[in-house]
PDB file of C-alpha atoms and ligand atoms in Angstrom:
ATOM      1  CA  UNK G   1      -7.265  20.922  14.159  1.00  0.00           C
ATOM      2  CA  UNK G   2      -7.133  20.402  10.392  1.00  0.00           C
ATOM      3  CA  UNK G   3      -3.812  19.212   9.050  1.00  0.00           C
ATOM      4  CA  UNK G   4      -4.321  20.906   5.708  1.00  0.00           C
ATOM      5  CA  UNK G   5      -2.523  24.077   4.741  1.00  0.00           C
ATOM      6  CA  UNK G   6       0.754  23.524   6.594  1.00  0.00           C
ATOM      7  CA  UNK G   7       3.835  24.806   4.777  1.00  0.00           C
ATOM      8  CA  UNK G   8       7.021  23.758   6.502  1.00  0.00           C
ATOM      9  CA  UNK G   9      10.663  24.167   5.617  1.00  0.00           C
ATOM     10  CA  UNK G  10      13.400  21.898   7.014  1.00  0.00           C
ATOM     11  CA  UNK G  11      16.806  23.491   7.398  1.00  0.00           C
ATOM     12  CA  UNK G  12      20.051  21.866   8.522  1.00  0.00           C
ATOM     13  CA  UNK G  13      23.472  20.651   7.469  1.00  0.00           C
ATOM     14  CA  UNK G  14      23.937  17.610   5.238  1.00  0.00           C
ATOM     15  CA  UNK G  15      23.161  14.575   7.408  1.00  0.00           C
ATOM     16  CA  UNK G  16      21.160  16.494  10.014  1.00  0.00           C
ATOM     17  CA  UNK G  17      18.127  14.310   9.270  1.00  0.00           C
ATOM     18  CA  UNK G  18      16.074  16.589   7.007  1.00  0.00           C
ATOM     19  CA  UNK G  19      15.077  13.808   4.617  1.00  0.00           C
ATOM     20  CA  UNK G  20      14.238  11.374   7.425  1.00  0.00           C
ATOM     21  CA  UNK G  21      12.084  13.919   9.239  1.00  0.00           C
ATOM     22  CA  UNK G  22      10.486  15.359   6.095  1.00  0.00           C
ATOM     23  CA  UNK G  23       9.251  11.905   5.057  1.00  0.00           C
ATOM     24  CA  UNK G  24       7.707  11.271   8.500  1.00  0.00           C
ATOM     25  CA  UNK G  25       6.174  14.732   8.707  1.00  0.00           C
ATOM     26  CA  UNK G  26       4.704  14.485   5.207  1.00  0.00           C
ATOM     27  CA  UNK G  27       2.899  11.282   6.247  1.00  0.00           C
ATOM     28  CA  UNK G  28       1.584  12.827   9.464  1.00  0.00           C
ATOM     29  CA  UNK G  29       0.425  16.067   7.849  1.00  0.00           C
ATOM     30  CA  UNK G  30      -0.645  14.377   4.580  1.00  0.00           C
ATOM     31  CA  UNK G  31       1.158  16.896   2.400  1.00  0.00           C
ATOM     32  CA  UNK G  32       3.843  16.325  -0.285  1.00  0.00           C
ATOM     33  CA  UNK G  33       7.528  16.006   0.656  1.00  0.00           C
ATOM     34  CA  UNK G  34       9.525  18.120  -1.793  1.00  0.00           C
ATOM     35  CA  UNK G  35      13.267  17.430  -1.759  1.00  0.00           C
ATOM     36  CA  UNK G  36      15.459  19.226  -4.274  1.00  0.00           C
ATOM     37  CA  UNK G  37      18.183  16.596  -3.683  1.00  0.00           C
ATOM     38  CA  UNK G  38      15.706  13.802  -4.581  1.00  0.00           C
ATOM     39  CA  UNK G  39      14.516  15.759  -7.628  1.00  0.00           C
ATOM     40  CA  UNK G  40      18.084  16.162  -8.869  1.00  0.00           C
ATOM     41  CA  UNK G  41      18.879  12.469  -8.170  1.00  0.00           C
ATOM     42  CA  UNK G  42      15.768  11.414 -10.133  1.00  0.00           C
ATOM     43  CA  UNK G  43      16.770  13.669 -13.050  1.00  0.00           C
ATOM     44  CA  UNK G  44      20.290  12.218 -12.884  1.00  0.00           C
ATOM     45  CA  UNK G  45      18.982   8.637 -12.924  1.00  0.00           C
ATOM     46  CA  UNK G  46      16.719   9.469 -15.870  1.00  0.00           C
ATOM     47  CA  UNK G  47      19.692  10.965 -17.730  1.00  0.00           C
ATOM     48  CA  UNK G  48      17.794  14.159 -18.565  1.00  0.00           C
ATOM     49  CA  UNK G  49      19.878  17.202 -19.638  1.00  0.00           C
ATOM     50  CA  UNK G  50      19.119  18.840 -16.273  1.00  0.00           C
ATOM     51  CA  UNK G  51      20.188  15.661 -14.451  1.00  0.00           C
ATOM     52  CA  UNK G  52      23.456  15.450 -16.400  1.00  0.00           C
ATOM     53  CA  UNK G  53      24.169  19.090 -15.547  1.00  0.00           C
ATOM     54  CA  UNK G  54      23.189  18.705 -11.846  1.00  0.00           C
ATOM     55  CA  UNK G  55      25.409  15.630 -11.452  1.00  0.00           C
ATOM     56  CA  UNK G  56      28.538  17.683 -12.140  1.00  0.00           C
ATOM     57  CA  UNK G  57      27.776  19.852  -9.115  1.00  0.00           C
ATOM     58  CA  UNK G  58      26.418  17.102  -6.848  1.00  0.00           C
ATOM     59  CA  UNK G  59      29.384  14.743  -7.207  1.00  0.00           C
ATOM     60  CA  UNK G  60      31.710  17.589  -6.162  1.00  0.00           C
ATOM     61  CA  UNK G  61      29.488  18.575  -3.227  1.00  0.00           C
ATOM     62  CA  UNK G  62      28.733  21.944  -4.819  1.00  0.00           C
ATOM     63  CA  UNK G  63      25.326  23.577  -5.053  1.00  0.00           C
ATOM     64  CA  UNK G  64      23.441  23.401  -8.339  1.00  0.00           C
ATOM     65  CA  UNK G  65      23.116  27.001  -9.653  1.00  0.00           C
ATOM     66  CA  UNK G  66      20.255  29.026  -8.158  1.00  0.00           C
ATOM     67  CA  UNK G  67      18.573  29.658 -11.492  1.00  0.00           C
ATOM     68  CA  UNK G  68      18.040  25.934 -12.152  1.00  0.00           C
ATOM     69  CA  UNK G  69      17.089  25.092  -8.561  1.00  0.00           C
ATOM     70  CA  UNK G  70      14.618  27.954  -8.226  1.00  0.00           C
ATOM     71  CA  UNK G  71      13.095  26.956 -11.570  1.00  0.00           C
ATOM     72  CA  UNK G  72      12.370  23.343 -10.516  1.00  0.00           C
ATOM     73  CA  UNK G  73      10.933  24.397  -7.147  1.00  0.00           C
ATOM     74  CA  UNK G  74       8.720  27.010  -8.760  1.00  0.00           C
ATOM     75  CA  UNK G  75       7.405  24.434 -11.210  1.00  0.00           C
ATOM     76  CA  UNK G  76       6.795  21.929  -8.376  1.00  0.00           C
ATOM     77  CA  UNK G  77       5.012  24.418  -6.080  1.00  0.00           C
ATOM     78  CA  UNK G  78       2.611  25.285  -8.869  1.00  0.00           C
ATOM     79  CA  UNK G  79       1.383  21.691  -9.098  1.00  0.00           C
ATOM     80  CA  UNK G  80      -2.092  20.928  -7.780  1.00  0.00           C
ATOM     81  CA  UNK G  81      -1.072  18.566  -4.958  1.00  0.00           C
ATOM     82  CA  UNK G  82       0.763  21.390  -3.185  1.00  0.00           C
ATOM     83  CA  UNK G  83      -2.321  23.599  -2.851  1.00  0.00           C
ATOM     84  CA  UNK G  84      -2.964  22.440   0.723  1.00  0.00           C
ATOM     85  CA  UNK G  85       0.568  22.429   2.051  1.00  0.00           C
ATOM     86  CA  UNK G  86       4.024  20.973   1.587  1.00  0.00           C
ATOM     87  CA  UNK G  87       7.300  20.107   3.315  1.00  0.00           C
ATOM     88  CA  UNK G  88      10.378  21.605   1.659  1.00  0.00           C
ATOM     89  CA  UNK G  89      13.573  19.628   2.339  1.00  0.00           C
ATOM     90  CA  UNK G  90      16.904  21.090   1.207  1.00  0.00           C
ATOM     91  CA  UNK G  91      15.498  24.281  -0.323  1.00  0.00           C
ATOM     92  CA  UNK G  92      16.277  27.133   0.064  1.00  0.00           C
ATOM     93  CA  UNK G  93      20.030  26.784   0.511  1.00  0.00           C
ATOM     94  CA  UNK G  94      21.250  30.254  -0.462  1.00  0.00           C
ATOM     95  CA  UNK G  95      20.050  33.799   0.270  1.00  0.00           C
ATOM     96  CA  UNK G  96      19.064  34.060  -3.428  1.00  0.00           C
ATOM     97  CA  UNK G  97      16.877  30.947  -3.138  1.00  0.00           C
ATOM     98  CA  UNK G  98      15.275  32.260   0.079  1.00  0.00           C
ATOM     99  CA  UNK G  99      14.419  35.571  -1.597  1.00  0.00           C
ATOM    100  CA  UNK G 100      13.010  33.708  -4.617  1.00  0.00           C
ATOM    101  CA  UNK G 101      10.868  31.545  -2.319  1.00  0.00           C
ATOM    102  CA  UNK G 102       9.471  34.642  -0.566  1.00  0.00           C
ATOM    103  CA  UNK G 103       8.626  36.117  -3.944  1.00  0.00           C
ATOM    104  CA  UNK G 104       7.018  32.901  -5.203  1.00  0.00           C
ATOM    105  CA  UNK G 105       4.916  32.451  -2.047  1.00  0.00           C
ATOM    106  CA  UNK G 106       3.684  36.043  -2.341  1.00  0.00           C
ATOM    107  CA  UNK G 107       2.624  35.378  -5.947  1.00  0.00           C
ATOM    108  CA  UNK G 108       0.897  32.131  -4.924  1.00  0.00           C
ATOM    109  CA  UNK G 109      -0.775  33.853  -1.916  1.00  0.00           C
ATOM    110  CA  UNK G 110       0.815  31.272   0.376  1.00  0.00           C
ATOM    111  CA  UNK G 111       2.407  31.681   3.784  1.00  0.00           C
ATOM    112  CA  UNK G 112       5.326  29.817   5.367  1.00  0.00           C
ATOM    113  CA  UNK G 113       4.144  28.345   8.702  1.00  0.00           C
ATOM    114  CA  UNK G 114       7.413  27.178  10.242  1.00  0.00           C
ATOM    115  CA  UNK G 115      11.106  26.683   9.542  1.00  0.00           C
ATOM    116  CA  UNK G 116      12.571  23.796  11.515  1.00  0.00           C
ATOM    117  CA  UNK G 117      16.336  23.865  11.997  1.00  0.00           C
ATOM    118  CA  UNK G 118      17.868  20.501  12.950  1.00  0.00           C
ATOM    119  CA  UNK G 119      21.140  20.863  14.839  1.00  0.00           C
ATOM    120  CA  UNK G 120      23.773  18.091  14.863  1.00  0.00           C
ATOM    121  CA  UNK G 121      27.514  18.462  15.617  1.00  0.00           C
ATOM    122  CA  UNK G 122      29.964  18.189  12.710  1.00  0.00           C
ATOM    123  CA  UNK G 123      31.608  14.914  13.906  1.00  0.00           C
ATOM    124  CA  UNK G 124      28.207  13.193  14.048  1.00  0.00           C
ATOM    125  CA  UNK G 125      27.274  14.528  10.591  1.00  0.00           C
ATOM    126  CA  UNK G 126      30.500  13.080   9.185  1.00  0.00           C
ATOM    127  CA  UNK G 127      29.878   9.740  10.926  1.00  0.00           C
ATOM    128  CA  UNK G 128      26.306   9.537   9.602  1.00  0.00           C
ATOM    129  CA  UNK G 129      27.148  10.439   6.014  1.00  0.00           C
ATOM    130  CA  UNK G 130      30.373   8.505   5.469  1.00  0.00           C
ATOM    131  CA  UNK G 131      28.767   5.361   6.945  1.00  0.00           C
ATOM    132  CA  UNK G 132      25.489   5.736   5.075  1.00  0.00           C
ATOM    133  CA  UNK G 133      24.503   3.107   2.511  1.00  0.00           C
ATOM    134  CA  UNK G 134      21.409   3.433   0.358  1.00  0.00           C
ATOM    135  CA  UNK G 135      19.319   1.078  -1.715  1.00  0.00           C
ATOM    136  CA  UNK G 136      19.109   2.514  -5.258  1.00  0.00           C
ATOM    137  CA  UNK G 137      15.988   0.417  -5.875  1.00  0.00           C
ATOM    138  CA  UNK G 138      13.638   1.094  -2.944  1.00  0.00           C
ATOM    139  CA  UNK G 139      15.418   4.041  -1.295  1.00  0.00           C
ATOM    140  CA  UNK G 140      15.984   2.340   2.095  1.00  0.00           C
ATOM    141  CA  UNK G 141      18.775   3.849   4.205  1.00  0.00           C
ATOM    142  CA  UNK G 142      21.382   1.996   6.307  1.00  0.00           C
ATOM    143  CA  UNK G 143      24.468   2.814   8.327  1.00  0.00           C
ATOM    144  CA  UNK G 144      27.435   0.453   8.357  1.00  0.00           C
ATOM    145  CA  UNK G 145      27.754   0.641  12.176  1.00  0.00           C
ATOM    146  CA  UNK G 146      24.533   1.941  13.695  1.00  0.00           C
ATOM    147  CA  UNK G 147      21.909   0.540  11.306  1.00  0.00           C
ATOM    148  CA  UNK G 148      23.514  -2.261   9.257  1.00  0.00           C
ATOM    149  CA  UNK G 149      21.482  -4.508   6.944  1.00  0.00           C
ATOM    150  CA  UNK G 150      21.006  -8.133   8.042  1.00  0.00           C
ATOM    151  CA  UNK G 151      23.235  -9.322   5.177  1.00  0.00           C
ATOM    152  CA  UNK G 152      26.293  -7.204   4.458  1.00  0.00           C
ATOM    153  CA  UNK G 153      25.773  -4.921   1.424  1.00  0.00           C
ATOM    154  CA  UNK G 154      22.245  -6.208   0.660  1.00  0.00           C
ATOM    155  CA  UNK G 155      18.943  -4.403   1.174  1.00  0.00           C
ATOM    156  CA  UNK G 156      16.686  -6.058   3.799  1.00  0.00           C
ATOM    157  CA  UNK G 157      13.556  -4.857   2.015  1.00  0.00           C
ATOM    158  CA  UNK G 158      14.204  -5.766  -1.622  1.00  0.00           C
ATOM    159  CA  UNK G 159      17.542  -7.687  -1.686  1.00  0.00           C
ATOM    160  CA  UNK G 160      19.110  -5.156  -4.081  1.00  0.00           C
ATOM    161  CA  UNK G 161      22.841  -4.390  -3.656  1.00  0.00           C
ATOM    162  CA  UNK G 162      23.425  -1.344  -1.446  1.00  0.00           C
ATOM    163  CA  UNK G 163      25.479   1.631  -2.636  1.00  0.00           C
ATOM    164  CA  UNK G 164      27.291   4.587  -1.154  1.00  0.00           C
ATOM    165  CA  UNK G 165      25.980   7.916  -2.472  1.00  0.00           C
ATOM    166  CA  UNK G 166      28.527   9.523  -4.827  1.00  0.00           C
ATOM    167  CA  UNK G 167      28.673  12.561  -2.556  1.00  0.00           C
ATOM    168  CA  UNK G 168      29.121  10.596   0.714  1.00  0.00           C
ATOM    169  CA  UNK G 169      32.895  10.053   0.390  1.00  0.00           C
ATOM    170  CA  UNK G 170      34.793  11.683   3.252  1.00  0.00           C
ATOM    171  CA  UNK G 171      36.371  14.442   1.131  1.00  0.00           C
ATOM    172  CA  UNK G 172      33.058  15.381  -0.489  1.00  0.00           C
ATOM    173  CA  UNK G 173      31.213  15.320   2.844  1.00  0.00           C
ATOM    174  CA  UNK G 174      33.777  17.769   4.279  1.00  0.00           C
ATOM    175  CA  UNK G 175      33.241  20.049   1.300  1.00  0.00           C
ATOM    176  CA  UNK G 176      29.428  19.816   1.563  1.00  0.00           C
ATOM    177  CA  UNK G 177      29.678  20.889   5.202  1.00  0.00           C
ATOM    178  CA  UNK G 178      31.857  23.870   4.250  1.00  0.00           C
ATOM    179  CA  UNK G 179      29.403  24.841   1.503  1.00  0.00           C
ATOM    180  CA  UNK G 180      26.568  24.608   4.052  1.00  0.00           C
ATOM    181  CA  UNK G 181      28.417  26.875   6.500  1.00  0.00           C
ATOM    182  CA  UNK G 182      29.158  29.441   3.841  1.00  0.00           C
ATOM    183  CA  UNK G 183      25.967  29.489   1.765  1.00  0.00           C
ATOM    184  CA  UNK G 184      23.121  28.072   3.863  1.00  0.00           C
ATOM    185  CA  UNK G 185      23.915  28.933   7.489  1.00  0.00           C
ATOM    186  CA  UNK G 186      23.033  32.642   6.920  1.00  0.00           C
ATOM    187  CA  UNK G 187      19.423  31.545   6.339  1.00  0.00           C
ATOM    188  CA  UNK G 188      19.074  30.707  10.042  1.00  0.00           C
ATOM    189  CA  UNK G 189      19.246  34.415  10.909  1.00  0.00           C
ATOM    190  CA  UNK G 190      17.022  35.265   7.927  1.00  0.00           C
ATOM    191  CA  UNK G 191      14.184  33.050   9.214  1.00  0.00           C
ATOM    192  CA  UNK G 192      14.820  33.902  12.856  1.00  0.00           C
ATOM    193  CA  UNK G 193      14.140  37.556  11.993  1.00  0.00           C
ATOM    194  CA  UNK G 194      10.842  36.533  10.426  1.00  0.00           C
ATOM    195  CA  UNK G 195       9.846  34.842  13.718  1.00  0.00           C
ATOM    196  CA  UNK G 196       9.247  31.412  12.149  1.00  0.00           C
ATOM    197  CA  UNK G 197      12.399  29.537  13.227  1.00  0.00           C
ATOM    198  CA  UNK G 198      12.247  26.487  15.553  1.00  0.00           C
ATOM    199  CA  UNK G 199      15.546  24.887  16.623  1.00  0.00           C
ATOM    200  CA  UNK G 200      15.538  21.177  17.376  1.00  0.00           C
ATOM    201  CA  UNK G 201      18.306  18.915  18.682  1.00  0.00           C
ATOM    202  CA  UNK G 202      18.783  16.485  15.784  1.00  0.00           C
ATOM    203  CA  UNK G 203      20.980  14.099  17.803  1.00  0.00           C
ATOM    204  CA  UNK G 204      17.965  12.681  19.642  1.00  0.00           C
ATOM    205  CA  UNK G 205      16.393   9.408  18.467  1.00  0.00           C
ATOM    206  CA  UNK G 206      14.416   9.747  15.218  1.00  0.00           C
ATOM    207  CA  UNK G 207      11.015   9.353  16.941  1.00  0.00           C
ATOM    208  CA  UNK G 208      11.837  12.040  19.528  1.00  0.00           C
ATOM    209  CA  UNK G 209      12.985  14.474  16.830  1.00  0.00           C
ATOM    210  CA  UNK G 210       9.818  13.649  14.882  1.00  0.00           C
ATOM    211  CA  UNK G 211       7.559  14.479  17.846  1.00  0.00           C
ATOM    212  CA  UNK G 212       9.323  17.832  18.281  1.00  0.00           C
ATOM    213  CA  UNK G 213       9.146  18.607  14.548  1.00  0.00           C
ATOM    214  CA  UNK G 214       5.396  17.877  14.480  1.00  0.00           C
ATOM    215  CA  UNK G 215       4.873  20.106  17.534  1.00  0.00           C
ATOM    216  CA  UNK G 216       6.891  22.934  15.933  1.00  0.00           C
ATOM    217  CA  UNK G 217       4.930  22.647  12.681  1.00  0.00           C
ATOM    218  CA  UNK G 218       1.610  22.825  14.499  1.00  0.00           C
ATOM    219  CA  UNK G 219       2.750  25.706  16.712  1.00  0.00           C
ATOM    220  CA  UNK G 220       3.854  27.567  13.581  1.00  0.00           C
ATOM    221  CA  UNK G 221       0.427  27.142  12.010  1.00  0.00           C
ATOM    222  CA  UNK G 222      -1.216  28.682  15.086  1.00  0.00           C
ATOM    223  CA  UNK G 223       1.110  31.717  15.204  1.00  0.00           C
ATOM    224  CA  UNK G 224      -0.404  35.076  14.234  1.00  0.00           C
ATOM    225  CA  UNK G 225      -0.064  35.647  10.491  1.00  0.00           C
ATOM    226  CA  UNK G 226       1.794  38.955  10.838  1.00  0.00           C
ATOM    227  CA  UNK G 227       4.534  37.212  12.855  1.00  0.00           C
ATOM    228  CA  UNK G 228       5.418  34.950   9.915  1.00  0.00           C
TER     229      UNK G 228
HETATM  230  P1  AP5 O 301      20.475  16.574  -0.571  1.00  0.00           P
HETATM  231  O1  AP5 O 301      20.046  15.270  -1.033  1.00  0.00           O
HETATM  232  O2  AP5 O 301      19.472  17.567  -0.117  1.00  0.00           O
HETATM  233  O3  AP5 O 301      21.586  16.316   0.500  1.00  0.00           O
HETATM  234  P2  AP5 O 301      21.947  17.017   1.875  1.00  0.00           P
HETATM  235  O4  AP5 O 301      21.312  18.276   2.261  1.00  0.00           O
HETATM  236  O5  AP5 O 301      23.415  17.055   1.786  1.00  0.00           O
HETATM  237  O6  AP5 O 301      21.272  16.082   2.854  1.00  0.00           O
HETATM  238  P3  AP5 O 301      21.363  14.539   3.092  1.00  0.00           P
HETATM  239  O7  AP5 O 301      20.339  13.846   2.268  1.00  0.00           O
HETATM  240  O8  AP5 O 301      22.756  13.993   2.971  1.00  0.00           O
HETATM  241  O9  AP5 O 301      21.024  14.558   4.627  1.00  0.00           O
HETATM  242  P4  AP5 O 301      19.678  14.880   5.395  1.00  0.00           P
HETATM  243  O10 AP5 O 301      19.810  16.084   6.246  1.00  0.00           O
HETATM  244  O11 AP5 O 301      18.497  14.793   4.486  1.00  0.00           O
HETATM  245  O12 AP5 O 301      19.719  13.667   6.385  1.00  0.00           O
HETATM  246  P5  AP5 O 301      19.062  12.208   6.260  1.00  0.00           P
HETATM  247  O13 AP5 O 301      17.676  12.253   6.784  1.00  0.00           O
HETATM  248  O14 AP5 O 301      19.288  11.667   4.895  1.00  0.00           O
HETATM  249  O15 AP5 O 301      21.340  17.328  -1.698  1.00  0.00           O
HETATM  250  C1  AP5 O 301      22.322  16.646  -2.433  1.00  0.00           C
HETATM  251  C2  AP5 O 301      22.960  17.595  -3.427  1.00  0.00           C
HETATM  252  O16 AP5 O 301      21.956  18.070  -4.351  1.00  0.00           O
HETATM  253  C3  AP5 O 301      23.577  18.879  -2.853  1.00  0.00           C
HETATM  254  O17 AP5 O 301      24.879  18.672  -2.373  1.00  0.00           O
HETATM  255  C4  AP5 O 301      23.537  19.779  -4.083  1.00  0.00           C
HETATM  256  O18 AP5 O 301      24.532  19.442  -4.996  1.00  0.00           O
HETATM  257  C5  AP5 O 301      22.195  19.434  -4.703  1.00  0.00           C
HETATM  258  N1  AP5 O 301      21.117  20.278  -4.143  1.00  0.00           N
HETATM  259  C6  AP5 O 301      20.045  19.842  -3.410  1.00  0.00           C
HETATM  260  N2  AP5 O 301      19.276  20.893  -3.055  1.00  0.00           N
HETATM  261  C7  AP5 O 301      19.873  21.992  -3.577  1.00  0.00           C
HETATM  262  C8  AP5 O 301      19.556  23.386  -3.529  1.00  0.00           C
HETATM  263  N3  AP5 O 301      18.485  23.846  -2.874  1.00  0.00           N
HETATM  264  N4  AP5 O 301      20.385  24.239  -4.172  1.00  0.00           N
HETATM  265  C9  AP5 O 301      21.464  23.805  -4.872  1.00  0.00           C
HETATM  266  N5  AP5 O 301      21.824  22.498  -4.926  1.00  0.00           N
HETATM  267  C10 AP5 O 301      21.035  21.599  -4.290  1.00  0.00           C
HETATM  268  O19 AP5 O 301      19.951  11.439   7.326  1.00  0.00           O
HETATM  269  C11 AP5 O 301      21.324  11.222   7.119  1.00  0.00           C
HETATM  270  C12 AP5 O 301      21.727   9.888   7.771  1.00  0.00           C
HETATM  271  O20 AP5 O 301      21.558  10.006   9.183  1.00  0.00           O
HETATM  272  C13 AP5 O 301      20.816   8.728   7.330  1.00  0.00           C
HETATM  273  O21 AP5 O 301      21.598   7.562   7.224  1.00  0.00           O
HETATM  274  C14 AP5 O 301      19.803   8.593   8.459  1.00  0.00           C
HETATM  275  O22 AP5 O 301      19.317   7.287   8.618  1.00  0.00           O
HETATM  276  C15 AP5 O 301      20.622   9.044   9.682  1.00  0.00           C
HETATM  277  N6  AP5 O 301      19.789   9.730  10.675  1.00  0.00           N
HETATM  278  C16 AP5 O 301      18.789  10.605  10.478  1.00  0.00           C
HETATM  279  N7  AP5 O 301      18.260  11.041  11.650  1.00  0.00           N
HETATM  280  C17 AP5 O 301      18.980  10.409  12.614  1.00  0.00           C
HETATM  281  C18 AP5 O 301      18.926  10.450  14.042  1.00  0.00           C
HETATM  282  N8  AP5 O 301      18.040  11.220  14.708  1.00  0.00           N
HETATM  283  N9  AP5 O 301      19.803   9.681  14.730  1.00  0.00           N
HETATM  284  C19 AP5 O 301      20.733   8.890  14.058  1.00  0.00           C
HETATM  285  N10 AP5 O 301      20.817   8.815  12.705  1.00  0.00           N
HETATM  286  C20 AP5 O 301      19.958   9.564  12.000  1.00  0.00           C
END
């Protein structure tokens, strides 16, 4: 089977493993990994006007307004490298974004193959996020208890000092989870109705989740077009 043409969306609460799985899936399927969170963090690091604006929302655990978010995704999905598929991670996150994505895909004559929902209990999400440490230089991810670096606070890969994401403090994590429940959870039913939703237990080891995500993506691509 050709790997080209797969268009997959990863859905799940903050910390469910969307970024981890999207990166692995993008390598397997050889399609770009598009993360709105990463795009906003890059804009923030570059100090662009959009990044300065997005930071105000991100540091509070709020969603960046739909108009801005839809605009950057639309621009990204019109780039050449997305013509043969993509993995969307962290978009859509509101009913307005989901409707805008439907509209954009119709205009681009593209079809969504599968929506993969990663499920992880709240206590585990809080544990993962509050203990997460990231390398601002190479992007490597650690956890203070379950995946610590060899030398405390230092990246194994590039020896840069590790940081805690601004939005990974306990209070902000709690708020992000509430925002997810209120704004993003309704999308589960939205995609279930379309017949494209695959639920996966995100508490399993990363490689097991990855195998299930790949299987769901491939099953989605084989589903009859009218069911999508
Ligand atoms: P974003 O960066 O998308 O953050 P998020 O959705 O809160 O997701 P995370 O990156 O925290 O978690 P994840 O599910 O990707 O899990 P990960 O793989 O990293 O968004 C940040 C902010 O940007 C938002 O709050 C908002 O302000 C703004 N934004 C972004 N998109 C937006 C949109 N569409 N609309 C409006 N605003 C938007 O894993 C988490 C941890 O768990 C890692 O340490 C990892 O190593 C570990 N882990 C992963 N899988 C496993 C496993 N199977 N077992 C054990 N540990 C695991």
